[in-house]
Short mmCIF file of C-alpha atoms and ligand atoms in Angstrom, two decimals:
data_model
loop_
_atom_site.label_atom_id
_atom_site.label_comp_id
_atom_site.label_asym_id
_atom_site.label_seq_id
_atom_site.Cartn_x
_atom_site.Cartn_y
_atom_site.Cartn_z
CA MET A 1 48.95 91.37 -103.28
CA ARG A 2 46.42 88.97 -104.70
CA PRO A 3 44.90 90.27 -107.98
CA GLU A 4 41.33 90.19 -106.67
CA LEU A 5 42.30 92.14 -103.56
CA ARG A 6 44.11 94.67 -105.66
CA GLN A 7 41.11 95.00 -107.94
CA ARG A 8 38.82 95.56 -104.95
CA LEU A 9 41.25 98.14 -103.67
CA GLN A 10 41.41 99.93 -107.00
CA ASP A 11 37.62 99.92 -107.22
CA GLU A 12 37.61 102.05 -104.11
CA VAL A 13 40.15 104.47 -105.47
CA VAL A 14 38.95 107.75 -106.86
CA PRO A 15 40.98 108.79 -109.93
CA ARG A 16 43.53 111.33 -108.85
CA GLU A 17 46.67 113.19 -109.73
CA ARG A 18 49.24 110.79 -111.07
CA LYS A 19 52.48 112.43 -109.98
CA PRO A 20 53.96 111.74 -106.55
CA GLN A 21 53.81 115.01 -104.71
CA LYS A 22 55.86 116.65 -102.05
CA THR A 23 53.87 117.77 -99.10
CA LYS A 24 54.48 119.98 -96.10
CA LEU A 25 51.99 118.23 -93.85
CA VAL A 26 51.82 114.48 -93.33
CA ALA A 27 49.58 112.29 -91.19
CA HIS A 28 50.79 108.82 -90.24
CA ALA A 29 48.02 106.45 -89.24
CA ASP A 30 48.84 103.12 -87.59
CA MET A 31 46.29 100.61 -86.36
CA ASP A 32 46.58 99.56 -82.72
CA ALA A 33 47.64 95.94 -82.07
CA PHE A 34 46.15 95.31 -85.47
CA PHE A 35 45.76 91.53 -85.83
CA ALA A 36 44.78 91.19 -82.17
CA SER A 37 42.21 94.02 -82.41
CA VAL A 38 40.52 92.32 -85.36
CA GLU A 39 40.38 89.07 -83.39
CA GLU A 40 38.91 90.86 -80.37
CA ARG A 41 36.37 92.62 -82.54
CA ASP A 42 35.21 89.30 -83.98
CA ASN A 43 35.14 87.50 -80.65
CA PRO A 44 34.07 89.77 -77.79
CA ALA A 45 34.95 87.02 -75.28
CA LEU A 46 38.59 87.95 -75.89
CA ARG A 47 38.18 91.56 -74.74
CA GLY A 48 40.11 92.59 -71.66
CA LYS A 49 42.23 89.43 -71.81
CA PRO A 50 45.79 89.01 -73.02
CA VAL A 51 45.50 87.99 -76.68
CA ILE A 52 48.47 86.64 -78.60
CA VAL A 53 48.22 86.07 -82.34
CA GLY A 54 50.49 83.59 -84.11
CA GLY A 55 49.55 80.09 -82.98
CA GLN A 56 49.49 77.83 -79.96
CA PRO A 57 52.25 78.16 -77.35
CA GLY A 58 54.96 75.59 -77.72
CA THR A 59 54.48 75.19 -81.47
CA ARG A 60 57.13 76.29 -83.92
CA GLY A 61 56.55 79.84 -85.07
CA VAL A 62 56.44 83.34 -83.67
CA VAL A 63 54.05 85.87 -82.24
CA THR A 64 52.75 88.16 -85.00
CA THR A 65 51.24 90.55 -82.50
CA ALA A 66 50.00 90.74 -78.94
CA ASN A 67 47.30 93.07 -77.64
CA TYR A 68 48.23 95.71 -75.07
CA GLU A 69 47.06 93.49 -72.24
CA ALA A 70 49.49 90.75 -73.32
CA ARG A 71 52.32 93.24 -73.80
CA LYS A 72 52.25 93.80 -70.03
CA TYR A 73 53.71 90.30 -69.75
CA GLY A 74 56.63 91.29 -71.98
CA ILE A 75 55.25 89.60 -75.08
CA HIS A 76 56.03 91.22 -78.42
CA ALA A 77 55.93 90.49 -82.14
CA GLY A 78 58.69 88.19 -83.29
CA MET A 79 58.99 86.34 -79.96
CA SER A 80 58.84 82.55 -80.21
CA LEU A 81 55.50 81.05 -79.21
CA THR A 82 57.36 78.84 -76.77
CA LYS A 83 58.72 81.83 -74.88
CA ALA A 84 55.35 83.60 -75.05
CA GLY A 85 53.72 80.52 -73.53
CA LEU A 86 56.12 80.66 -70.60
CA LEU A 87 55.64 84.37 -69.99
CA CYS A 88 51.87 84.28 -70.27
CA PRO A 89 50.49 80.77 -69.80
CA ASN A 90 46.95 82.07 -69.27
CA GLY A 91 46.93 84.16 -72.45
CA ILE A 92 44.52 83.47 -75.28
CA TYR A 93 46.46 82.20 -78.25
CA VAL A 94 44.90 82.64 -81.67
CA ARG A 95 46.23 81.57 -85.01
CA THR A 96 46.96 84.21 -87.65
CA HIS A 97 44.09 84.78 -90.11
CA GLY A 98 45.90 86.65 -92.87
CA GLY A 99 42.99 86.98 -95.30
CA LYS A 100 40.78 88.61 -92.70
CA TYR A 101 43.39 91.23 -91.79
CA SER A 102 44.04 92.00 -95.46
CA TRP A 103 40.36 92.69 -95.95
CA VAL A 104 40.20 95.03 -92.92
CA SER A 105 43.36 96.69 -94.22
CA ILE A 106 41.69 97.36 -97.57
CA GLN A 107 38.69 98.86 -95.81
CA VAL A 108 40.89 101.07 -93.62
CA MET A 109 42.84 102.33 -96.61
CA ALA A 110 39.55 103.10 -98.37
CA ILE A 111 38.54 105.29 -95.41
CA PHE A 112 41.88 107.10 -95.50
CA ARG A 113 41.35 107.78 -99.21
CA LYS A 114 38.12 109.59 -98.44
CA TYR A 115 40.12 112.03 -96.35
CA SER A 116 43.21 112.67 -98.43
CA PRO A 117 44.04 113.10 -102.13
CA SER A 118 47.19 111.06 -101.66
CA VAL A 119 47.53 108.00 -99.43
CA GLU A 120 50.65 105.86 -99.30
CA PRO A 121 50.13 102.50 -97.59
CA ALA A 122 53.35 101.67 -95.73
CA SER A 123 52.40 98.24 -94.43
CA ILE A 124 49.27 96.21 -93.79
CA ASP A 125 48.18 98.51 -90.97
CA GLU A 126 49.75 101.88 -91.59
CA ALA A 127 49.67 104.66 -94.16
CA TYR A 128 50.95 108.14 -94.80
CA LEU A 129 48.40 110.74 -95.84
CA ASP A 130 49.15 114.02 -97.55
CA ILE A 131 46.95 116.39 -95.58
CA ALA A 132 48.43 119.76 -96.60
CA SER A 133 45.42 120.69 -98.73
CA CYS A 134 42.64 119.17 -96.64
CA ALA A 135 43.30 119.44 -92.89
CA ASP A 136 41.89 122.97 -92.67
CA ARG A 137 38.58 121.85 -94.10
CA TRP A 138 38.08 119.84 -90.91
CA GLY A 139 39.17 122.62 -88.59
CA GLY A 140 42.90 121.82 -88.52
CA PRO A 141 45.00 118.67 -88.07
CA GLY A 142 43.67 117.87 -84.57
CA ARG A 143 40.01 117.78 -85.61
CA TYR A 144 40.98 116.10 -88.83
CA ALA A 145 42.71 113.23 -87.01
CA GLU A 146 39.79 112.89 -84.59
CA THR A 147 37.35 112.62 -87.49
CA ILE A 148 39.27 109.83 -89.23
CA ARG A 149 39.80 107.94 -85.98
CA ARG A 150 36.08 108.11 -85.22
CA GLU A 151 35.13 106.85 -88.66
CA VAL A 152 37.55 103.92 -88.46
CA ARG A 153 36.29 102.99 -84.99
CA GLN A 154 32.60 103.27 -85.88
CA THR A 155 32.82 101.58 -89.29
CA LEU A 156 35.33 98.84 -88.61
CA GLY A 157 35.29 98.36 -84.85
CA VAL A 158 39.06 98.72 -84.44
CA THR A 159 41.17 101.69 -83.37
CA VAL A 160 43.89 103.66 -85.08
CA SER A 161 46.47 106.12 -83.74
CA ILE A 162 47.51 109.14 -85.77
CA GLY A 163 50.51 111.45 -85.77
CA VAL A 164 50.85 114.65 -87.77
CA GLY A 165 54.12 116.31 -88.67
CA PRO A 166 56.00 118.14 -91.40
CA ASN A 167 57.34 114.92 -92.96
CA LYS A 168 56.88 111.16 -92.84
CA ILE A 169 59.49 110.42 -90.21
CA THR A 170 58.29 113.02 -87.72
CA ALA A 171 54.65 111.99 -88.32
CA LYS A 172 55.53 108.34 -87.74
CA ILE A 173 57.26 109.10 -84.46
CA ALA A 174 54.24 111.19 -83.44
CA SER A 175 51.73 108.41 -84.18
CA GLY A 176 53.49 106.18 -81.66
CA LEU A 177 53.44 108.72 -78.82
CA ASN A 178 49.83 108.27 -77.77
CA LYS A 179 49.13 104.65 -78.61
CA PRO A 180 46.68 102.99 -78.42
CA ASP A 181 43.70 104.99 -79.69
CA GLY A 182 45.42 108.35 -79.53
CA GLN A 183 46.85 111.16 -81.60
CA THR A 184 49.73 113.62 -81.51
CA ILE A 185 49.91 116.76 -83.61
CA LEU A 186 53.41 118.21 -83.75
CA PRO A 187 53.57 122.01 -83.78
CA LEU A 188 54.97 122.74 -87.23
CA ASP A 189 57.00 125.73 -86.12
CA ASN A 190 58.67 123.77 -83.33
CA VAL A 191 58.57 120.00 -83.71
CA LEU A 192 61.41 119.72 -81.23
CA SER A 193 59.22 120.98 -78.40
CA VAL A 194 57.64 117.51 -78.49
CA LEU A 195 60.29 115.33 -80.12
CA GLY A 196 63.34 116.95 -78.50
CA PRO A 197 63.41 114.96 -75.23
CA LEU A 198 62.93 111.57 -76.94
CA SER A 199 65.78 109.14 -77.44
CA VAL A 200 67.30 108.99 -80.93
CA ARG A 201 66.19 105.35 -80.96
CA GLU A 202 62.63 106.58 -81.49
CA ILE A 203 63.59 107.65 -85.01
CA PRO A 204 62.56 104.94 -87.49
CA GLY A 205 65.72 103.52 -89.01
CA VAL A 206 68.04 104.41 -86.15
CA GLY A 207 69.19 101.13 -84.70
CA ALA A 208 71.79 100.00 -82.21
CA SER A 209 74.87 100.80 -84.27
CA THR A 210 73.80 104.31 -85.29
CA GLU A 211 72.84 104.90 -81.70
CA GLU A 212 76.35 103.87 -80.72
CA VAL A 213 77.96 106.32 -83.17
CA LEU A 214 75.67 109.10 -81.97
CA SER A 215 76.34 108.20 -78.36
CA ASP A 216 80.09 108.46 -79.04
CA MET A 217 79.38 111.97 -80.26
CA GLY A 218 77.56 112.74 -77.00
CA ILE A 219 74.16 112.65 -78.74
CA HIS A 220 71.38 110.77 -76.99
CA THR A 221 68.23 112.78 -77.53
CA ILE A 222 66.56 114.07 -80.67
CA ARG A 223 67.21 117.63 -79.54
CA GLU A 224 70.94 116.96 -79.23
CA LEU A 225 70.86 115.49 -82.72
CA ALA A 226 69.00 118.48 -84.10
CA ASP A 227 71.41 120.91 -82.43
CA CYS A 228 74.55 119.15 -83.68
CA PRO A 229 76.44 121.29 -86.24
CA VAL A 230 75.90 120.04 -89.81
CA ARG A 231 79.65 119.63 -90.39
CA VAL A 232 80.08 117.36 -87.40
CA MET A 233 77.14 115.27 -88.52
CA GLN A 234 78.48 115.00 -92.06
CA ASN A 235 81.88 113.92 -90.81
CA ARG A 236 80.57 111.11 -88.66
CA LEU A 237 77.50 109.85 -90.52
CA GLY A 238 77.90 111.27 -94.03
CA LYS A 239 74.90 112.32 -96.05
CA TYR A 240 72.58 110.12 -93.97
CA GLY A 241 73.56 112.01 -90.86
CA GLU A 242 72.92 115.32 -92.53
CA ALA A 243 69.53 114.17 -93.85
CA LEU A 244 68.60 112.73 -90.48
CA ARG A 245 69.34 116.02 -88.77
CA ARG A 246 67.30 118.02 -91.27
CA ILE A 247 64.35 115.62 -91.20
CA ILE A 248 64.14 115.66 -87.46
CA ARG A 249 64.18 119.46 -87.50
CA GLY A 250 61.21 119.32 -89.90
CA GLU A 251 63.22 120.90 -92.72
CA ILE A 252 62.71 118.21 -95.35
CA GLU A 253 59.40 117.62 -97.08
CA SER A 254 58.12 114.18 -97.93
CA GLU A 255 56.90 112.62 -101.11
CA ILE A 256 53.70 110.62 -100.77
CA THR A 257 53.40 107.87 -103.39
CA PRO A 258 49.88 106.46 -103.70
CA LEU A 259 49.65 102.73 -104.21
CA GLU A 260 48.35 103.01 -107.75
CA GLU A 261 51.56 104.82 -108.74
CA ARG A 262 53.91 102.22 -107.39
CA VAL A 263 55.42 99.64 -109.67
CA ASP A 264 54.04 97.38 -106.99
CA ASP A 265 52.70 94.10 -108.24
CA LYS A 266 55.50 93.77 -110.70
CA SER A 267 57.15 91.78 -107.92
CA MET A 268 60.59 90.29 -108.38
CA GLY A 269 61.19 86.69 -107.57
CA HIS A 270 62.55 83.33 -108.59
CA GLU A 271 61.50 79.74 -108.24
CA HIS A 272 63.20 76.39 -108.56
CA THR A 273 61.95 72.92 -109.38
CA PHE A 274 64.04 70.22 -107.76
CA HIS A 275 65.33 67.31 -109.83
CA GLU A 276 64.18 65.09 -107.02
CA ASP A 277 61.46 66.05 -104.55
CA VAL A 278 62.92 67.31 -101.29
CA GLN A 279 61.83 66.59 -97.76
CA ASN A 280 64.72 68.12 -95.88
CA ARG A 281 64.30 71.56 -94.32
CA ASP A 282 67.96 72.53 -94.67
CA THR A 283 67.94 71.75 -98.38
CA LEU A 284 64.84 73.89 -98.83
CA LEU A 285 66.40 76.72 -96.85
CA ALA A 286 69.62 76.57 -98.82
CA ARG A 287 67.68 76.84 -102.06
CA LEU A 288 65.55 79.62 -100.59
CA LEU A 289 68.68 81.57 -99.80
CA GLN A 290 69.89 81.26 -103.38
CA LEU A 291 66.52 82.38 -104.74
CA VAL A 292 66.43 85.36 -102.36
CA ASP A 293 69.95 86.22 -103.44
CA LYS A 294 68.93 86.25 -107.11
CA ALA A 295 65.77 88.28 -106.51
CA THR A 296 67.48 90.88 -104.35
CA ARG A 297 70.27 91.20 -106.86
CA ARG A 298 67.73 92.31 -109.45
CA MET A 299 66.13 94.64 -106.93
CA ARG A 300 69.50 96.25 -106.14
CA ARG A 301 70.26 96.65 -109.80
CA ASP A 302 66.96 98.45 -110.42
CA LYS A 303 67.09 100.29 -107.07
CA TYR A 304 63.86 98.80 -105.76
CA VAL A 305 62.84 98.06 -102.23
CA GLY A 306 59.73 96.08 -101.31
CA THR A 307 57.48 95.42 -98.35
CA LEU A 308 55.94 92.04 -99.12
CA VAL A 309 57.63 88.63 -99.09
CA ILE A 310 55.80 85.77 -100.80
CA LEU A 311 56.84 82.16 -100.44
CA LYS A 312 55.54 79.50 -102.82
CA LEU A 313 55.73 75.74 -102.30
CA ARG A 314 54.51 72.99 -104.59
CA SER A 315 54.25 69.49 -103.18
CA SER A 316 55.13 66.28 -104.97
CA GLN A 317 51.35 65.89 -105.47
CA PHE A 318 51.31 69.23 -107.31
CA ARG A 319 49.48 71.03 -104.54
CA THR A 320 50.67 74.64 -104.62
CA ARG A 321 50.57 76.89 -101.59
CA THR A 322 51.66 80.49 -101.20
CA HIS A 323 52.10 82.36 -97.99
CA GLN A 324 53.03 85.99 -97.61
CA ARG A 325 54.05 88.55 -95.05
CA GLN A 326 54.10 92.32 -95.00
CA LEU A 327 57.38 93.76 -93.83
CA HIS A 328 57.62 96.63 -91.48
CA HIS A 329 60.09 98.58 -93.48
CA PRO A 330 60.80 98.51 -97.19
CA THR A 331 63.99 96.62 -97.90
CA SER A 332 66.11 94.83 -100.48
CA ASP A 333 68.31 93.23 -97.83
CA PRO A 334 68.71 89.52 -98.65
CA PHE A 335 69.21 88.56 -95.02
CA THR A 336 65.98 90.18 -93.88
CA ILE A 337 64.04 88.70 -96.79
CA PHE A 338 65.55 85.28 -96.21
CA ARG A 339 64.64 85.37 -92.52
CA VAL A 340 61.03 86.20 -93.37
CA GLY A 341 60.98 83.49 -96.07
CA GLN A 342 62.29 81.02 -93.53
CA SER A 343 59.56 81.82 -91.02
CA LEU A 344 56.91 81.56 -93.78
CA LEU A 345 58.31 78.16 -94.68
CA ASP A 346 58.17 77.06 -91.06
CA GLU A 347 54.58 78.22 -90.80
CA ILE A 348 53.27 76.22 -93.74
CA TRP A 349 55.51 73.20 -94.01
CA ARG A 350 56.83 70.44 -91.78
CA GLU A 351 59.03 67.55 -92.82
CA GLU A 352 56.18 65.16 -92.10
CA ASP A 353 53.99 67.10 -94.59
CA GLY A 354 55.82 65.33 -97.40
CA SER A 355 58.18 66.32 -100.12
CA VAL A 356 58.47 69.56 -102.00
CA ARG A 357 58.75 69.72 -105.75
CA LEU A 358 59.12 73.47 -106.21
CA ILE A 359 60.05 76.40 -104.02
CA GLY A 360 59.75 80.04 -104.99
CA VAL A 361 60.15 83.41 -103.33
CA SER A 362 59.29 86.89 -104.48
CA VAL A 363 59.30 90.38 -103.08
CA GLY A 364 56.29 92.55 -103.83
CA HIS A 365 55.03 96.10 -103.25
CA LEU A 366 58.17 97.28 -104.95
CA PHE A 367 59.02 100.92 -105.22
CA ARG A 368 61.98 103.21 -105.47
CA PRO A 369 62.36 105.14 -102.22
CA GLY A 370 61.79 108.87 -102.46
CA GLU A 371 64.75 111.11 -101.94
CA GLU A 372 64.00 112.06 -98.36
CA CYS A 373 63.49 108.49 -97.27
CA GLN A 374 66.51 107.09 -98.97
CA GLY A 375 68.56 105.53 -96.29
CA LEU A 376 65.92 106.17 -93.69
CA GLN A 377 63.86 103.10 -94.23
CA GLU A 378 64.92 99.75 -92.84
CA ASP A 379 68.15 99.94 -90.90
CA MET A 380 70.00 102.07 -93.37
CA PHE A 381 71.05 104.37 -90.63
CA GLU A 382 73.01 101.49 -89.38
CA THR A 383 75.57 103.18 -91.57
CA PRO A 384 78.67 101.23 -90.78
CA LYS A 385 76.83 97.93 -91.26
CA ALA A 386 74.73 99.14 -94.20
CA GLU A 387 77.71 100.63 -95.98
CA ARG A 388 79.71 97.49 -95.47
CA LEU A 389 76.85 95.36 -96.75
CA ASN A 390 76.16 97.61 -99.72
CA GLY A 391 79.84 97.60 -100.57
CA LEU A 392 79.91 93.84 -100.26
CA PHE A 393 76.82 93.34 -102.41
CA SER A 394 78.03 95.61 -105.18
CA ALA A 395 81.42 93.86 -105.22
CA VAL A 396 79.65 90.49 -105.40
CA ASP A 397 77.36 91.78 -108.16
CA ARG A 398 80.35 93.01 -110.16
CA LEU A 399 82.15 89.68 -109.87
CA ARG A 400 79.01 87.91 -110.98
CA ASP A 401 78.64 90.24 -113.96
CA ILE A 402 82.09 89.17 -115.04
CA TYR A 403 82.32 85.51 -114.04
CA GLY A 404 78.71 84.36 -113.88
CA GLU A 405 76.06 83.95 -111.22
CA HIS A 406 77.62 81.05 -109.38
CA VAL A 407 81.06 82.42 -108.78
CA LEU A 408 80.03 83.32 -105.25
CA GLU A 409 77.39 81.68 -103.12
CA PHE A 410 76.21 82.66 -99.70
CA ALA A 411 78.23 80.76 -97.14
CA GLY A 412 75.12 80.06 -95.05
CA GLY A 413 73.48 78.28 -97.98
CA MET A 414 76.54 76.15 -98.61
CA GLU A 415 76.69 75.29 -94.94
CA MET A 416 73.02 74.27 -94.86
CA LEU A 417 73.52 72.08 -97.90
CA ARG A 418 76.49 70.43 -96.30
CA ARG A 419 74.47 69.78 -93.16
CA ALA A 420 71.69 68.32 -95.27
CA GLY A 421 74.24 66.15 -97.06
CA SER A 422 72.77 67.30 -100.33
CA ILE A 423 75.41 69.55 -101.76
CA GLU A 424 75.21 67.61 -105.00
CA SER A 425 71.48 68.02 -105.38
CA VAL A 426 71.60 71.74 -106.03
CA LYS A 427 74.50 71.92 -108.45
CA HIS A 428 73.49 73.87 -111.49
P1 LIG B 1 52.58 96.94 -85.95
O1 LIG B 1 51.85 98.17 -86.41
O2 LIG B 1 54.03 97.03 -85.74
O3 LIG B 1 52.01 96.43 -84.59
P2 LIG B 1 50.54 96.39 -84.06
O4 LIG B 1 49.58 97.07 -84.98
O5 LIG B 1 50.21 94.98 -83.73
O6 LIG B 1 50.66 97.19 -82.70
P3 LIG B 1 50.88 98.76 -82.49
O7 LIG B 1 50.94 99.41 -83.85
O8 LIG B 1 49.69 99.21 -81.70
O9 LIG B 1 52.16 98.86 -81.74
O10 LIG B 1 52.26 95.74 -86.95
C1 LIG B 1 51.01 95.60 -87.62
C2 LIG B 1 50.66 94.16 -87.78
O11 LIG B 1 51.67 93.51 -88.54
C3 LIG B 1 50.58 93.41 -86.49
O12 LIG B 1 49.30 93.48 -85.89
C4 LIG B 1 50.93 92.00 -86.88
C5 LIG B 1 51.82 92.17 -88.09
N1 LIG B 1 53.23 91.90 -87.72
C6 LIG B 1 53.78 90.65 -88.03
O13 LIG B 1 53.12 89.82 -88.66
N2 LIG B 1 55.07 90.40 -87.66
C7 LIG B 1 55.84 91.31 -86.99
O14 LIG B 1 57.01 91.03 -86.65
C8 LIG B 1 55.25 92.56 -86.65
C9 LIG B 1 56.06 93.59 -85.89
C10 LIG B 1 53.95 92.81 -87.03
MG1 LIG B 2 50.03 98.96 -85.77
#
C-alpha cells in the first residue's frame, strides 16, 4: 500500500486493543461488482448496461470485473478481453482506475471501523468484522448488517453484501448467498440449516482436487461433509479435513487481525538491474520468475502469506513505474504470484515501449495466517497438490541452504530464457 494511502487509512483508525482476538460472531462484507459499481456511480450513463472493467476488447489483458448485467453474457474476472469482446460486443468497456478504487476502499473500511472494534480487510473490497460485542446494540445481526449497508450506499453510492456467521469461513459463504445488495444471517445454533444443501465447492479454499477427494468419499454437500465421522475425514484429508469439518459446523472461532496489527507494509521482494537493458518479454518474465522465487522463499521461511503483488519497472530512461494488484486469497505460492506479476507486466509494458533497465517484484500485506485459517486460505485444501508443492518447496529450500541459491532454478524460467536466446544474460 502506498505510504500516503496507509497514512490516510491510519488517520481514520480509532486507537484500539492491540491483540488479535478470537470472536464468536463474524460479519463478512464484500462490495458488489466493486470496480464496475464505482465506474457506474461516477458515470450514470453506464447504469443498466453491461459494464466490463479491464480495457478495450481485443487488447492484451484481462477483465478485472464485470457488473451483474455483463455477467449474464458469461463474462467474469480473469477472462481475456478478446473473449469478453466476442461474448458481449455491445458491452461498455472501461479501463481499470486503480487509484480511484483504492480510495473508495479506504472509505468503505473507515465505515466498517465505525461499526466494529476489530476490522480485518481481506482484499480491496472485503473485510471481516468482529461483531460479537456490538451487534446487539443495533438490535441483532440482521439490523446491524442493514445499518452498515445503508450507510455504505448513502455515503459512497455503491452497494455491499454482508454475511454473518460463527467464523470467517461461514460468514464469507453467507455474504455470497444474497448478492448483490443483500445479506444472510446464519442461525448460530444451526448453520447447517442454511449451508447444508450447498455444494462443498462453495467453501472458500475447496477447489477441484479437494472436491474430487470428497466426491470419492460420497461427499457432495456441506451437510454431508459436516456429518462425516471425524476419523474418516482425518484419514482422507488429514488435519485440514478435520478443521474443515469443524469450521463448517461452526465449531471453530476466528481470529480477526486488524490492519494496524499486521506486519503488512514490511513487504518482501527483490529487484534486479540488467547488465544490458532488455526489450524482450520472455527475458523479463524469466527474471520475474527468479525474483518471485526468491521473495516467496523468504515468505515461506518466515511463514508469511500476502495479498498484494507489486511489480516495478524502470526504463532505460530511468522512468520508474509500479503497478499492483490485490489478490483474492492470501498466498505465498510462487506460481500464483508469478502469474499476477506477469499480467501486471503485460498491463504496463509492451516491447515497443522500449527497454527495461530494472525489474522488481514484491508481495505486500503480509501476515501469518491465524490458526483456524491455516490451510483454508488460497487453495490449501487442494491437499494432494498443496502437500506435494509444499514438500517440493521445502526440499528445494533445503538444497539451496546447503548448495547455494542457484543450485535449482525453475524450469519455466530456464525455458523462457532459452526461447529468448538470452540464457547468458542472466547468469549470476
Ligand atoms: P470480487 O469481490 O471477487 O468481485 P466483485 O466485487 O467485482 O463482484 P462480487 O463480489 O459482487 O461477486 O473482487 C473485487 C474486485 O477485485 C473486483 O471488482 C475487481 C478486482 N479483481 C481483479 O482485479 N481481478 C480478479 O481476478 C478478481 C476476481 C477481482
Ligand atoms: Mg466483491
